[in-house]
GROMACS .gro file of C-alpha atoms in nm:
model
  169
    1MET     CA    1  -0.018  -0.003   0.007
    2SER     CA    2   0.097   0.314  -0.100
    3ALA     CA    3   0.028   0.679   0.101
    4ALA     CA    4  -0.225   0.722  -0.153
    5GLY     CA    5  -0.406   0.404  -0.097
    6LYS     CA    6  -0.349   0.102  -0.275
    7THR     CA    7  -0.151  -0.038  -0.547
    8SER     CA    8  -0.070  -0.345  -0.708
    9SER     CA    9   0.166  -0.501  -0.895
   10GLY     CA   10   0.175  -0.865  -1.051
   11ARG     CA   11   0.024  -1.136  -1.302
   12ALA     CA   12  -0.369  -1.131  -1.444
   13TRP     CA   13  -0.536  -1.428  -1.369
   14LYS     CA   14  -0.805  -1.351  -1.707
   15PHE     CA   15  -1.114  -1.564  -1.611
   16SER     CA   16  -1.432  -1.565  -1.770
   17SER     CA   17  -1.786  -1.391  -1.651
   18ASP     CA   18  -2.020  -1.570  -1.443
   19ILE     CA   19  -1.759  -1.695  -1.212
   20SER     CA   20  -1.993  -1.858  -0.870
   21SER     CA   21  -1.941  -1.753  -0.552
   22ASP     CA   22  -1.967  -2.179  -0.522
   23GLN     CA   23  -1.716  -2.192  -0.838
   24LEU     CA   24  -1.454  -1.922  -0.593
   25ILE     CA   25  -1.486  -2.125  -0.294
   26SER     CA   26  -1.683  -2.457  -0.313
   27ALA     CA   27  -1.967  -2.514  -0.047
   28ARG     CA   28  -1.798  -2.790   0.085
   29HIS     CA   29  -1.545  -2.542   0.295
   30VAL     CA   30  -1.849  -2.301   0.399
   31PHE     CA   31  -1.773  -2.443   0.758
   32GLU     CA   32  -1.459  -2.316   0.737
   33PHE     CA   33  -1.317  -1.934   0.858
   34ASP     CA   34  -0.936  -1.912   0.881
   35PRO     CA   35  -0.846  -1.762   0.575
   36ARG     CA   36  -0.486  -1.884   0.588
   37MET     CA   37  -0.720  -2.210   0.520
   38LEU     CA   38  -0.930  -2.075   0.297
   39ARG     CA   39  -0.676  -1.917   0.045
   40HIS     CA   40  -0.587  -2.278  -0.026
   41HIS     CA   41  -0.933  -2.361  -0.230
   42LEU     CA   42  -0.980  -2.016  -0.390
   43LEU     CA   43  -1.079  -2.111  -0.751
   44ALA     CA   44  -0.968  -2.475  -0.737
   45GLU     CA   45  -1.259  -2.609  -0.913
   46VAL     CA   46  -1.193  -2.344  -1.176
   47ARG     CA   47  -0.834  -2.307  -1.185
   48PRO     CA   48  -0.635  -2.585  -0.978
   49GLU     CA   49  -0.306  -2.414  -0.982
   50PHE     CA   50  -0.423  -2.062  -0.856
   51ALA     CA   51  -0.437  -2.087  -0.513
   52GLN     CA   52  -0.052  -2.281  -0.545
   53GLN     CA   53   0.107  -1.979  -0.812
   54ALA     CA   54  -0.087  -1.668  -0.708
   55GLN     CA   55   0.148  -1.392  -0.563
   56PRO     CA   56   0.059  -1.055  -0.370
   57GLY     CA   57  -0.005  -0.781  -0.611
   58ASP     CA   58  -0.221  -1.043  -0.857
   59VAL     CA   59  -0.497  -0.940  -0.978
   60ILE     CA   60  -0.782  -1.130  -1.078
   61VAL     CA   61  -0.958  -1.008  -1.391
   62ALA     CA   62  -1.342  -1.127  -1.479
   63GLY     CA   63  -1.611  -1.080  -1.674
   64ARG     CA   64  -1.969  -0.979  -1.578
   65ASN     CA   65  -2.159  -1.120  -1.288
   66PHE     CA   66  -1.840  -1.176  -1.097
   67ALA     CA   67  -1.930  -1.393  -0.725
   68HIS     CA   68  -2.258  -1.412  -0.846
   69GLY     CA   69  -2.521  -1.660  -0.611
   70SER     CA   70  -2.436  -1.759  -0.241
   71ASN     CA   71  -2.329  -1.439  -0.111
   72HIS     CA   72  -2.082  -1.547   0.148
   73SER     CA   73  -1.757  -1.378   0.257
   74HIS     CA   74  -1.549  -1.693   0.182
   75PRO     CA   75  -1.405  -1.595  -0.109
   76PHE     CA   76  -1.297  -1.254  -0.057
   77LEU     CA   77  -1.147  -1.347   0.241
   78ALA     CA   78  -0.916  -1.565   0.067
   79MET     CA   79  -0.878  -1.285  -0.177
   80LYS     CA   80  -0.755  -1.065   0.122
   81ALA     CA   81  -0.565  -1.329   0.295
   82LEU     CA   82  -0.329  -1.442  -0.112
   83GLY     CA   83  -0.326  -1.043  -0.125
   84VAL     CA   84  -0.508  -1.044  -0.449
   85GLY     CA   85  -0.741  -0.737  -0.654
   86LEU     CA   86  -1.047  -0.728  -0.835
   87LEU     CA   87  -1.044  -0.597  -1.174
   88VAL     CA   88  -1.424  -0.667  -1.333
   89ARG     CA   89  -1.681  -0.642  -1.540
   90SER     CA   90  -1.940  -0.658  -1.287
   91LEU     CA   91  -2.040  -0.715  -0.965
   92SER     CA   92  -2.385  -0.769  -0.830
   93ARG     CA   93  -2.405  -0.523  -0.445
   94GLY     CA   94  -2.386  -0.848  -0.177
   95PRO     CA   95  -2.003  -0.962  -0.355
   96PHE     CA   96  -1.930  -0.599  -0.427
   97ARG     CA   97  -2.033  -0.493  -0.022
   98LEU     CA   98  -1.827  -0.782   0.095
   99ALA     CA   99  -1.495  -0.764  -0.108
  100ILE     CA  100  -1.493  -0.415   0.017
  101PHE     CA  101  -1.583  -0.508   0.377
  102MET     CA  102  -1.318  -0.748   0.344
  103GLY     CA  103  -1.032  -0.571   0.238
  104VAL     CA  104  -1.005  -0.652  -0.133
  105PRO     CA  105  -0.943  -0.367  -0.382
  106VAL     CA  106  -1.186  -0.350  -0.659
  107LEU     CA  107  -1.222  -0.177  -0.996
  108MET     CA  108  -1.505  -0.218  -1.270
  109ALA     CA  109  -1.347  -0.211  -1.617
  110GLY     CA  110  -1.564  -0.175  -1.931
  111ALA     CA  111  -1.496  -0.432  -2.213
  112ASP     CA  112  -1.230  -0.245  -2.394
  113VAL     CA  113  -0.998  -0.277  -2.091
  114LEU     CA  114  -1.067  -0.583  -2.016
  115ASP     CA  115  -1.023  -0.754  -2.355
  116ALA     CA  116  -0.676  -0.546  -2.313
  117ILE     CA  117  -0.548  -0.780  -2.062
  118ASP     CA  118  -0.460  -1.113  -2.167
  119ASP     CA  119  -0.397  -1.423  -1.874
  120GLY     CA  120  -0.031  -1.387  -1.721
  121ASP     CA  121   0.045  -0.987  -1.833
  122ARG     CA  122   0.219  -0.809  -1.603
  123LEU     CA  123  -0.026  -0.548  -1.466
  124ASP     CA  124   0.041  -0.237  -1.234
  125ILE     CA  125  -0.265  -0.100  -1.078
  126ASP     CA  126  -0.315   0.224  -0.881
  127PHE     CA  127  -0.621   0.133  -0.727
  128SER     CA  128  -0.685   0.458  -0.567
  129ARG     CA  129  -0.630   0.670  -0.931
  130GLY     CA  130  -0.808   0.368  -1.135
  131ALA     CA  131  -0.519   0.415  -1.317
  132ILE     CA  132  -0.370   0.070  -1.460
  133PHE     CA  133  -0.071   0.011  -1.677
  134ASN     CA  134  -0.040  -0.294  -1.842
  135ALA     CA  135   0.337  -0.366  -1.848
  136THR     CA  136   0.347  -0.632  -2.073
  137SER     CA  137   0.170  -0.485  -2.386
  138GLY     CA  138   0.302  -0.130  -2.277
  139LYS     CA  139  -0.128   0.027  -2.246
  140GLN     CA  140  -0.204   0.204  -2.029
  141MET     CA  141  -0.587   0.243  -1.929
  142GLN     CA  142  -0.803   0.427  -1.727
  143VAL     CA  143  -1.161   0.335  -1.517
  144GLU     CA  144  -1.363   0.508  -1.253
  145PRO     CA  145  -1.183   0.421  -0.936
  146LEU     CA  146  -1.404   0.353  -0.601
  147ALA     CA  147  -1.556   0.667  -0.425
  148PRO     CA  148  -1.281   0.784  -0.101
  149PHE     CA  149  -1.545   0.657   0.099
  150LEU     CA  150  -1.483   0.330  -0.017
  151GLN     CA  151  -1.111   0.346  -0.020
  152GLU     CA  152  -1.091   0.453   0.296
  153ILE     CA  153  -1.225   0.104   0.414
  154VAL     CA  154  -1.042  -0.131   0.180
  155ASN     CA  155  -0.702   0.101   0.256
  156ALA     CA  156  -0.786   0.039   0.629
  157GLY     CA  157  -0.795  -0.373   0.543
  158GLY     CA  158  -1.162  -0.426   0.565
  159GLY     CA  159  -1.488  -0.307   0.759
  160LEU     CA  160  -1.354  -0.431   1.099
  161GLU     CA  161  -1.029  -0.264   1.095
  162PHE     CA  162  -1.189   0.088   0.974
  163VAL     CA  163  -1.450   0.114   1.243
  164LYS     CA  164  -1.150   0.013   1.467
  165SER     CA  165  -0.949   0.316   1.383
  166GLN     CA  166  -1.276   0.548   1.393
  167LEU     CA  167  -1.291   0.459   1.770
  168THR     CA  168  -0.929   0.565   1.825
  169THR     CA  169  -0.957   0.890   1.661
   0.00000   0.00000   0.00000
């Protein structure tokens, strides 16, 4: 994290549209709550190598309707534990709120931006400004960043950490 907010430098892990929350983490792990365990199950059924190979700073790049279906925090706990961000075409309200509450940096992007990113590309993203640089292709892109209030929650590490920080000031 920089002084201005969340930044990310890492690999793009590209996925299609309509990845459900149960595809992110199987429902059989619904009673697990330890992020250190959940991170090993993230996207295991869609892309088994993801949880083992993803590094802090990597970004999940996905199409429309990401994390649809059951609204549970498990996938976002795992994303935070792995240190990955999200660059997606769309999230419905429940998953969007869970991502922010868990402290996962998120940007929404149009098809033109997503089409300019291939799986494995190296990305530098400044989530606070909505600036995306594809280091592999040399292409600079811009999207609308989150509202400042939502950025504060993500930068604090999630909703609970944000509330704690407000209580101590």
